[in-house]
């Protein structure tokens, strides 16, 4: 089946058109379907996905809300929890899934896997699997944009855990001094791997929002409901305006809840691996917290809102969902049929 | 026309010429371009020549990100040990990103740093850490030993599409030598025979090339003919030139300012063992002793290789019959 292109209407900072609202919902659903399919693969096709995969379910409103303010040539530089972003950029799901499966037709020909998707042709240059380090790379992309005077800005995404890394502090300091055109989107999904953010963050421990860190660099900081794509859109649009005007970086904390565990269980072959229960349940025994956040599922809420506001009908929403499911099913079939790389291909790509 | 200039000026000349040649080349680091009097700043402006805070992770990481998106940054790190606070970026980011992307993205960044400052800088500023980087696939490591090589290898490093660690021995900064004017590029990955000879091969790196050449001069007076091979690039390492020289002379002394087990000499010895076995009568390694670098002068001199130690090693391998190639 043909790949769904992610053409979206030109962003306007003031008003979001119905067309754009449907685009936002469509991208959110496509991300969710992709992540659900990755998760199912561990059960339906054990052994096909190796290593460690990290899912963005729960982050859809943050990802799409932020990127709904993006212009065509802006860079997008997330962390290793990276599936959602290229989906919004229009990267073919077939090649994405084939990469997660380690196949020849993968986006990176099977050299990167789930943590290291890259599609530079769509301004998604690559990711790092080491927490926080890509914040510096994203800052470097902003330096390129500034020096080339290209009008591009950078959307840099990272988790709450990464905001405790030296790379975070060093990068934000330099970006502020150099007035680099970048938006730092701190996706607070509340758990750094297995540790709740309240146990490791100084601002949280003092009862403050994590965006307070912006004050240390004298740049704007804001915290927004990361389960609401329109709230995210509004705040990020302001940060984008600032970046485009040459006024420098902003820090936006999008607060939401990761709906899956940090990653699949770390096992040693030949033991099979799959996604465990969320840390709230598995580590802290707090099913109530998990169920509460699940009831605030950003996709369900946005769907209900669009239907209430008559932007979508039940039928048109169902059509979007069926199309996304079909697109992802096709990607899985494509990836399963794609050959594994030949062993000696391992010697490619070491040097340019 | 070649002109006599200092090693340090030869590096600067290459950076300036490459910045003139390619608007994508930028240059930044700590404590540079601080005032408007800075000659680089005057020439290229404050967009392309920048002062950075003491933030090695961000300095190198930003260089990597800028390289991924179209610039060719040269990051001035001053002392190679300062890279250690940002070693994830050097070892686990810059050389891996192209490979992990399946060849989609290049990282043409140059990490420039001095090393081996044996002038009383004690334990943390005088070391040779190239061994930790020369075995990282995806990373290139160059160690020029003359002003001409310093210029030519910097030009090559800036033009290279891969991350290059450019390490210059601080002790050679003021040394003068003939350097070609204008465009001059020394290919990365090519050894240079700095002195031809027939009895014994000395493979020396960086500052040690100068010491090996001085030792060779004294040995010649005693009738011993020494060939001095300078790898110039440690990654990728030009094994062929080294092995051919060793096969010709049948004896080899490896001189390296690093401690024995973290030396490039140890790696080269392994390659010689595999590729020239049967052709070598004797092999010696002259390296720093297994201590951190001490502060006081007699202590420092005792630990680091010098001409006398090289001469002693050459004479000891001369006591063995060379094996005919």
XYZ file of C-alpha atoms in Angstrom:
677
model
C 0.000 0.000 0.000
C 1.218 3.537 -0.612
C 2.976 5.262 2.249
C 1.055 7.963 3.960
C 2.707 11.310 3.426
C 2.679 13.659 6.348
C 1.937 16.865 4.457
C 0.478 19.291 6.848
C -0.920 22.760 6.464
C 1.361 25.724 7.048
C 1.423 26.505 10.767
C -0.118 29.693 12.038
C 0.736 30.701 15.528
C -2.637 32.253 16.343
C -5.350 29.949 15.081
C -5.332 26.255 14.339
C -7.493 25.291 11.374
C -9.748 22.261 11.367
C -7.523 20.771 8.715
C -4.553 21.135 11.012
C -6.483 19.685 13.952
C -7.246 16.585 11.879
C -3.580 16.417 10.855
C -2.530 16.510 14.509
C -4.969 13.728 15.419
C -3.864 11.625 12.460
C -0.182 11.849 13.402
C -0.928 11.026 17.033
C -2.844 7.926 15.988
C -0.110 6.854 13.566
C 2.478 7.075 16.360
C 0.287 5.076 18.755
C -0.399 2.369 16.161
C 3.295 2.066 15.353
C 4.275 1.721 19.009
C 1.520 -0.818 19.679
C 2.783 -2.844 16.724
C 6.358 -2.787 18.034
C 5.084 -3.963 21.398
C 3.008 -6.764 19.826
C 5.972 -7.943 17.793
C 7.719 -9.129 20.963
C 4.804 -11.551 21.468
C 3.784 -12.349 17.886
C 7.300 -12.661 16.457
C 9.668 -13.346 19.358
C 13.327 -12.713 18.604
C 12.668 -10.400 15.653
C 13.462 -7.268 17.678
C 16.831 -7.397 19.406
C 18.328 -5.249 22.160
C 16.332 -2.445 23.709
C 13.312 -0.622 22.299
C 11.690 2.440 23.845
C 8.184 3.541 23.009
C 6.575 6.949 22.798
C 2.988 5.978 23.707
C 1.711 8.701 25.974
C 4.051 11.255 24.339
C 1.933 11.754 21.206
C 0.451 15.102 22.229
C 3.882 16.423 23.146
C 5.521 15.234 19.940
C 2.810 16.275 17.507
C 1.780 19.412 19.378
C 5.378 20.628 19.282
C 6.013 19.630 15.672
C 2.730 21.207 14.520
C 4.633 24.508 14.796
C 7.522 23.250 12.658
C 8.371 24.643 9.224
C 9.589 22.416 6.437
C 13.353 22.644 6.885
C 13.577 22.821 10.672
C 15.733 20.153 12.331
C 14.221 17.565 14.678
C 16.650 15.970 17.128
C 15.185 13.658 19.755
C 16.766 11.073 22.033
C 16.876 7.295 21.541
C 13.110 7.130 22.300
C 12.805 8.227 18.724
C 10.003 6.453 16.824
C 7.384 9.180 17.019
C 9.259 12.086 15.448
C 10.116 10.686 11.999
C 6.521 9.422 11.731
C 5.407 13.051 11.911
C 8.106 14.067 9.402
C 6.763 11.624 6.841
C 9.449 8.949 7.026
C 7.970 5.751 5.512
C 6.776 3.427 8.274
C 7.908 0.448 6.205
C 11.571 1.480 6.451
C 11.197 2.475 10.072
C 9.750 -0.887 11.068
C 12.340 -2.688 8.939
C 15.048 -0.863 10.900
C 13.496 -1.871 14.222
C 13.543 -5.451 12.864
C 17.211 -5.119 11.767
C 16.479 -5.647 8.080
C 18.243 -4.653 4.883
C 15.437 -2.291 3.907
C 15.644 -0.533 7.250
C 16.067 3.205 7.361
C 19.697 2.623 8.433
C 20.058 -0.780 6.673
C 19.960 -2.553 10.025
C 22.941 -0.689 11.509
C 21.073 1.346 14.100
C 17.870 -0.341 15.256
C 15.103 1.128 17.390
C 17.328 3.558 19.300
C 19.141 5.031 16.304
C 16.668 5.918 13.589
C 17.932 8.622 11.229
C 16.460 10.320 8.182
C 18.666 13.315 7.365
C 16.758 13.931 4.118
C 13.831 14.905 6.348
C 15.988 16.997 8.711
C 16.221 14.235 11.305
C 20.020 13.713 11.397
C 20.180 10.933 13.996
C 20.080 10.113 17.671
C 22.330 9.099 20.532
C 21.599 6.213 22.849
C 23.516 7.842 25.682
C 21.182 9.917 27.820
C 21.433 13.654 27.287
C 24.335 13.635 24.849
C 22.178 14.441 21.828
C 21.171 17.721 23.468
C 24.656 18.944 22.525
C 24.261 17.633 18.959
C 20.944 19.448 18.581
C 22.604 22.602 19.866
C 25.252 22.128 17.175
C 22.541 21.901 14.514
C 21.263 25.247 15.806
C 24.784 26.648 15.413
C 24.739 25.510 11.773
C 21.396 27.234 11.229
C 22.687 30.426 12.819
C 25.987 30.532 10.926
C 24.391 29.676 7.591
C 21.620 32.148 8.375
C 19.267 29.528 6.955
C 16.157 30.505 8.872
C 15.949 26.998 10.295
C 15.323 26.288 13.960
C 15.921 23.104 15.946
C 13.392 21.064 17.916
C 15.420 19.230 20.555
C 13.518 16.570 22.535
C 14.787 14.730 25.606
C 13.416 13.184 28.761
C 13.306 14.297 32.374
C 16.234 11.991 33.139
C 18.429 13.737 30.547
C 17.871 17.077 32.277
C 20.214 15.863 35.015
C 23.107 15.377 32.581
C 26.051 17.749 32.233
C 25.380 17.901 28.506
C 22.019 19.544 29.282
C 23.491 22.308 31.428
C 26.513 22.949 29.212
C 24.401 23.057 26.048
C 21.713 25.372 27.406
C 24.369 27.728 28.719
C 26.121 27.930 25.359
C 22.851 28.202 23.428
C 21.794 31.093 25.653
C 25.149 32.903 25.318
C 25.171 32.404 21.560
C 21.396 33.031 21.158
C 20.987 29.854 19.141
C 17.670 29.133 17.380
C 16.573 26.075 19.346
C 13.632 24.872 21.435
C 14.501 22.467 24.221
C 11.458 20.274 24.800
C 11.909 18.523 28.119
C 9.463 15.638 27.924
C 8.714 14.882 31.546
C 7.181 11.429 31.314
C 7.717 11.146 35.078
C 10.017 8.133 35.120
C 13.719 8.134 34.385
C 13.926 4.464 33.375
C 12.715 3.057 36.719
C 13.105 6.054 39.053
C 10.300 8.544 39.635
C 11.477 12.071 38.816
C 10.572 13.349 42.283
C 13.366 11.191 43.685
C 16.140 12.700 41.586
C 15.261 16.225 40.533
C 16.122 19.221 42.719
C 13.286 21.375 41.370
C 10.760 18.579 41.828
C 12.046 17.875 45.336
C 11.415 21.538 46.175
C 7.924 21.378 44.697
C 8.839 23.345 41.581
C 8.338 22.614 37.907
C 11.332 21.266 35.988
C 11.147 24.239 33.638
C 12.538 26.296 36.517
C 15.947 25.178 35.232
C 15.538 27.800 32.505
C 16.089 30.501 35.118
C 19.661 29.293 35.553
C 20.323 30.321 31.949
C 18.142 33.453 31.961
C 15.962 32.055 29.168
C 12.171 31.577 29.068
C 10.917 28.388 30.674
C 7.377 27.039 30.670
C 5.599 23.926 31.818
C 2.617 22.737 29.837
C 0.092 19.896 29.965
C 1.811 17.435 27.669
C -1.353 15.390 27.196
C -2.995 18.282 25.310
C -1.543 18.862 21.833
C -3.110 22.292 21.539
C -1.652 23.479 24.824
C 1.744 22.194 23.682
C 1.278 23.855 20.294
C 0.567 27.213 21.906
C 3.613 27.227 24.178
C 6.017 25.795 21.606
C 4.777 28.251 18.971
C 5.897 31.070 21.254
C 9.308 29.455 21.696
C 9.530 28.957 17.922
C 8.722 32.625 17.302
C 11.496 33.583 19.702
C 13.981 31.249 18.024
C 13.057 32.465 14.545
C 13.428 36.075 15.666
C 17.038 35.394 16.668
C 16.303 35.863 20.357
C 17.660 32.488 21.410
C 16.565 29.285 23.083
C 13.602 28.393 25.297
C 12.924 25.476 27.599
C 9.481 23.872 27.470
C 8.570 21.121 29.916
C 5.758 18.990 28.530
C 4.380 16.960 31.389
C 2.683 13.696 30.555
C 2.921 10.039 31.450
C 4.751 7.277 29.648
C 2.104 4.595 29.064
C 4.509 1.683 28.528
C 7.481 0.559 30.558
C 10.846 2.237 29.920
C 11.722 -0.510 27.479
C 11.441 -4.214 26.885
C 12.858 -6.408 29.651
C 16.645 -6.649 29.534
C 17.253 -10.361 29.080
C 20.197 -12.436 27.963
C 19.573 -14.623 24.910
C 18.052 -17.141 24.476
C 15.580 -15.886 27.084
C 12.725 -14.115 25.276
C 11.983 -10.480 26.031
C 8.837 -8.370 25.921
C 7.415 -5.292 27.549
C 6.837 -5.641 31.294
C 4.243 -3.762 33.289
C 4.846 -0.048 33.772
C 7.277 0.835 36.563
C 4.488 2.436 38.609
C 3.019 -1.048 38.934
C 6.062 -3.303 38.574
C 8.449 -1.323 40.816
C 6.269 0.851 43.041
C 3.071 -1.260 43.215
C 1.025 1.829 42.429
C -1.619 0.607 39.999
C -3.891 3.482 40.946
C -1.435 6.068 39.623
C -1.028 4.160 36.400
C -4.783 3.747 35.852
C -5.394 7.427 36.593
C -2.947 8.521 33.929
C -4.213 5.930 31.511
C -7.654 7.455 31.801
C -6.075 10.733 30.642
C -4.738 9.045 27.489
C -3.965 11.991 25.182
C -5.381 10.273 22.110
C -8.712 9.352 23.677
C -9.097 12.846 25.106
C -8.211 14.627 21.886
C -10.546 12.360 19.921
C -13.462 13.154 22.228
C -12.702 16.852 22.022
C -12.545 16.923 18.235
C -15.818 15.034 17.994
C -17.442 17.363 20.524
C -16.161 20.389 18.586
C -17.445 18.783 15.356
C -14.014 18.750 13.792
C -14.373 14.997 13.454
C -17.319 12.638 13.385
C -17.112 9.172 14.900
C -16.998 7.869 11.359
C -14.181 10.163 10.238
C -12.179 9.440 13.417
C -12.624 5.703 12.859
C -11.481 6.142 9.275
C -8.253 7.829 10.442
C -7.668 5.039 12.942
C -8.336 2.250 10.423
C -6.019 3.857 7.893
C -3.242 4.140 10.498
C -3.748 0.519 11.560
C -3.601 -0.615 7.923
C -0.482 1.459 7.273
C 1.267 -0.036 10.293
C 0.148 -3.601 9.447
C 1.601 -3.088 5.999
C 4.855 -1.838 7.548
C 5.096 -4.939 9.738
C 4.500 -7.267 6.770
C 7.050 -5.352 4.700
C 9.623 -5.508 7.498
C 9.086 -9.233 8.103
C 9.548 -9.915 4.373
C 12.675 -7.767 4.100
C 15.897 -9.803 4.103
C 18.475 -9.604 6.861
C 21.688 -7.846 5.814
C 24.573 -9.979 4.521
C 27.202 -10.416 7.274
C 30.044 -8.771 5.370
C 27.979 -5.598 4.971
C 29.101 -4.899 8.559
C 32.316 -3.416 7.134
C 30.435 -0.636 5.352
C 29.870 2.883 6.652
C 32.731 2.958 9.189
C 34.412 5.837 7.362
C 33.062 8.307 4.831
C 58.135 28.331 -1.934
C 58.853 26.721 1.427
C 59.393 29.115 4.296
C 60.873 28.531 7.764
C 58.072 28.866 10.290
C 57.277 27.540 13.742
C 55.201 24.412 14.302
C 52.466 26.328 16.122
C 52.245 28.899 13.338
C 52.033 26.138 10.753
C 48.855 24.820 12.398
C 47.360 28.313 12.462
C 48.300 28.847 8.809
C 46.412 25.701 7.798
C 43.301 26.684 9.754
C 43.320 30.187 8.266
C 43.816 28.902 4.714
C 41.042 26.328 5.076
C 38.705 28.961 6.525
C 39.439 31.160 3.528
C 38.819 28.269 1.182
C 35.563 26.982 2.710
C 32.964 29.184 4.453
C 31.672 26.115 6.318
C 34.852 25.872 8.401
C 34.429 27.401 11.862
C 36.838 27.586 14.802
C 36.071 27.867 18.498
C 37.425 27.031 21.914
C 38.070 28.277 25.403
C 40.059 31.458 25.968
C 40.373 32.389 22.326
C 39.020 35.300 20.322
C 38.405 37.171 23.556
C 39.069 40.653 22.230
C 38.570 42.370 18.917
C 42.347 42.425 18.477
C 42.354 38.676 17.829
C 43.749 38.212 14.295
C 41.444 35.259 13.487
C 38.448 37.242 14.670
C 39.500 40.205 12.542
C 39.813 38.017 9.502
C 36.688 35.877 9.817
C 34.359 37.650 12.242
C 32.659 36.521 15.400
C 30.215 34.156 13.711
C 32.977 31.776 12.593
C 35.535 32.358 15.344
C 34.088 31.981 18.814
C 34.955 31.815 22.446
C 33.504 28.836 24.290
C 32.949 28.337 28.016
C 34.741 25.558 29.908
C 32.235 22.970 28.708
C 34.022 20.217 26.810
C 30.949 17.998 26.464
C 28.987 20.799 24.832
C 31.976 22.116 22.858
C 32.618 18.727 21.283
C 28.945 17.735 21.119
C 28.035 21.013 19.429
C 30.902 20.440 16.994
C 29.462 17.018 16.213
C 25.935 18.363 15.723
C 27.189 21.218 13.560
C 29.214 18.715 11.506
C 26.144 16.481 11.078
C 24.247 19.407 9.592
C 26.740 20.942 7.190
C 29.584 22.759 8.942
C 33.231 21.733 9.385
C 34.054 22.800 12.929
C 37.577 22.871 14.322
C 37.308 22.657 18.110
C 40.310 23.987 20.028
C 40.601 21.857 23.173
C 44.106 23.000 24.190
C 45.160 19.926 26.159
C 44.223 16.404 25.162
C 43.352 15.453 28.749
C 40.511 17.985 28.679
C 38.807 15.643 26.235
C 38.578 13.082 29.027
C 35.738 14.998 30.688
C 33.808 14.614 27.413
C 34.988 11.201 26.309
C 31.488 9.968 25.479
C 31.369 12.562 22.711
C 34.844 11.632 21.427
C 34.593 7.847 21.630
C 30.912 6.959 21.693
C 29.262 9.713 19.640
C 31.422 11.211 16.882
C 32.734 7.913 15.435
C 29.441 5.969 15.801
C 26.822 8.277 14.322
C 27.653 7.645 10.673
C 27.730 3.888 11.150
C 24.508 3.748 13.171
C 22.747 5.783 10.495
C 23.784 3.314 7.826
C 26.077 5.836 6.159
C 23.450 8.576 5.900
C 25.214 11.203 7.977
C 28.847 12.395 8.125
C 30.604 14.010 11.079
C 33.461 16.140 9.691
C 34.678 17.643 12.965
C 38.311 18.256 13.963
C 39.209 17.950 17.643
C 42.503 19.801 18.061
C 44.549 19.350 21.220
C 48.137 19.490 22.420
C 49.575 16.570 24.357
C 52.617 15.398 26.286
C 53.575 18.751 27.796
C 56.731 17.650 29.641
C 57.625 21.007 31.141
C 56.634 20.556 34.746
C 52.881 20.229 34.292
C 52.814 17.117 36.485
C 50.316 14.285 36.477
C 47.250 15.593 34.650
C 48.506 17.817 31.810
C 51.483 15.935 30.360
C 50.062 12.659 29.135
C 49.751 10.837 25.832
C 46.223 9.471 25.471
C 46.186 8.672 21.749
C 46.198 4.950 22.411
C 42.659 5.210 23.807
C 41.453 6.731 20.535
C 43.472 4.958 17.830
C 41.492 1.739 18.194
C 38.062 3.323 17.738
C 36.670 2.505 14.281
C 35.206 5.625 12.716
C 37.709 7.949 14.375
C 40.913 9.174 12.720
C 43.910 10.217 14.806
C 46.845 12.251 13.472
C 50.047 13.191 15.319
C 52.259 15.449 13.162
C 55.943 15.730 14.121
C 57.189 18.590 11.913
C 55.872 22.042 11.015
C 55.212 20.891 7.430
C 53.264 17.858 8.585
C 51.448 20.026 11.117
C 50.158 22.228 8.330
C 49.459 19.477 5.818
C 47.674 17.214 8.260
C 45.510 20.026 9.628
C 44.387 20.850 6.095
C 43.665 17.172 5.479
C 41.815 16.841 8.797
C 39.544 19.791 8.017
C 38.770 18.425 4.545
C 38.129 14.905 5.802
C 34.481 13.843 6.069
C 35.162 11.889 9.268
C 35.843 12.992 12.837
C 39.593 13.581 13.200
C 41.476 13.944 16.480
C 44.413 16.213 15.706
C 47.075 15.863 18.412
C 50.114 18.093 18.399
C 53.049 17.570 20.776
C 53.260 20.719 22.873
C 57.034 20.356 23.105
C 57.360 21.030 19.346
C 55.314 24.252 19.322
C 58.319 26.574 18.907
C 60.342 24.311 16.596
C 61.024 25.799 13.191
C 60.968 23.975 9.902
C 60.369 24.480 6.199
C 56.676 24.661 5.402
C 55.251 25.016 1.875
C 53.328 28.240 1.382
C 49.763 28.101 0.093
C 47.725 24.950 -0.298
C 49.536 21.973 1.241
C 47.796 18.740 2.200
C 49.443 15.672 3.739
C 47.255 12.611 3.162
C 45.868 11.033 6.343
C 46.938 7.398 6.709
C 50.400 7.663 5.195
C 53.646 7.092 7.149
C 56.740 9.097 6.314
C 60.341 7.867 6.324
C 62.028 10.764 8.068
C 65.518 9.273 7.688
C 66.602 6.352 5.488
C 68.894 3.672 6.899
C 69.756 -0.002 6.704
C 70.728 -1.486 10.095
C 67.747 -0.768 12.307
C 64.265 0.747 12.031
C 63.066 3.225 14.626
C 59.331 3.876 14.605
C 58.721 7.071 16.564
C 55.639 9.207 17.227
C 55.234 12.960 17.630
C 57.900 14.579 19.837
C 59.757 11.256 19.870
C 60.483 11.620 16.126
C 62.732 14.575 16.947
C 64.501 12.558 19.640
C 64.856 9.538 17.358
C 66.395 11.679 14.619
C 68.893 13.166 17.093
C 69.736 9.668 18.324
C 70.139 8.464 14.712
C 72.625 11.267 14.096
C 74.764 10.161 17.028
C 74.460 6.487 16.047
C 75.637 7.313 12.510
C 78.877 8.620 14.012
C 79.349 5.152 15.458
C 78.639 3.529 12.104
C 75.054 2.402 12.808
C 72.617 3.221 10.001
C 69.152 3.979 11.327
C 65.881 4.332 9.418
C 63.344 6.540 11.198
C 59.697 5.927 10.313
C 57.055 8.420 11.461
C 53.522 6.974 11.224
C 52.083 10.553 11.344
C 48.605 9.023 11.442
C 47.765 6.525 14.196
C 44.306 5.723 12.836
C 44.142 4.459 10.197
C 47.662 3.131 10.742
C 49.923 2.651 7.707
C 51.291 -0.769 8.646
C 52.741 -1.433 5.186
C 55.471 1.225 5.337
C 56.478 0.135 8.840
C 56.553 -3.576 7.974
C 58.501 -2.970 4.759
C 61.131 -0.999 6.659
C 61.383 -3.639 9.376
C 61.714 -6.398 6.785
C 64.557 -4.428 5.188
C 66.553 -3.752 8.366
C 65.584 -6.841 10.369
C 65.666 -4.928 13.672
C 63.217 -2.473 15.213
C 62.969 -0.037 18.109
C 59.577 1.521 18.852
C 59.713 4.903 20.604
C 56.585 6.275 22.244
C 56.088 8.946 24.904
C 53.120 7.014 26.348
C 53.431 4.336 29.055
C 54.137 0.881 27.659
C 50.688 -0.697 27.796
C 48.788 2.372 26.656
C 51.222 3.178 23.869
C 50.780 3.128 20.125
C 54.096 1.234 20.174
C 52.369 -1.777 21.729
C 49.834 -1.843 18.911
C 52.571 -1.475 16.274
C 54.585 -4.258 17.944
C 51.577 -6.546 17.554
C 51.272 -5.723 13.867
C 54.995 -6.356 13.336
C 54.696 -9.676 15.181
C 51.946 -10.780 12.809
C 53.182 -9.315 9.542
C 56.979 -9.458 9.824
C 57.483 -12.559 11.929
C 60.598 -14.336 10.695
C 62.069 -11.080 9.405
C 62.817 -9.489 12.765
C 65.893 -10.387 14.728
C 64.998 -8.165 17.679
C 62.349 -5.690 18.842
C 62.517 -3.200 21.722
C 59.991 -0.713 22.982
C 61.199 2.573 24.490
C 58.232 4.087 26.260
C 57.480 6.200 29.309
C 57.877 4.274 32.535
C 54.723 3.041 34.238
C 54.114 6.050 36.451
C 51.975 9.167 36.180
C 54.134 12.072 34.950
C 55.898 13.617 38.001
C 56.384 17.343 38.554
C 60.050 17.856 39.445
C 62.464 17.987 36.493
C 64.797 15.077 37.327
C 61.781 12.862 38.040
C 60.090 13.825 34.780
C 63.285 13.276 32.767
C 63.692 9.865 34.333
C 60.232 8.704 33.298
C 60.040 9.985 29.707
C 62.060 8.498 26.786
C 65.147 10.412 25.710
C 68.020 10.117 23.214
C 70.196 8.043 25.541
C 67.444 5.489 26.122
C 66.851 5.249 22.367
C 70.571 4.784 21.670
C 70.833 2.103 24.356
C 67.863 0.260 22.801
C 69.255 0.507 19.276
C 72.601 -0.901 20.446
C 70.856 -3.739 22.237
C 68.958 -4.782 19.099
C 72.188 -4.426 17.086
C 73.605 -7.180 19.261
C 71.138 -9.544 17.539
C 71.626 -10.843 14.015
C 69.207 -9.308 11.536
C 67.083 -11.961 9.858
C 67.416 -11.865 6.078
C 64.213 -10.823 4.390
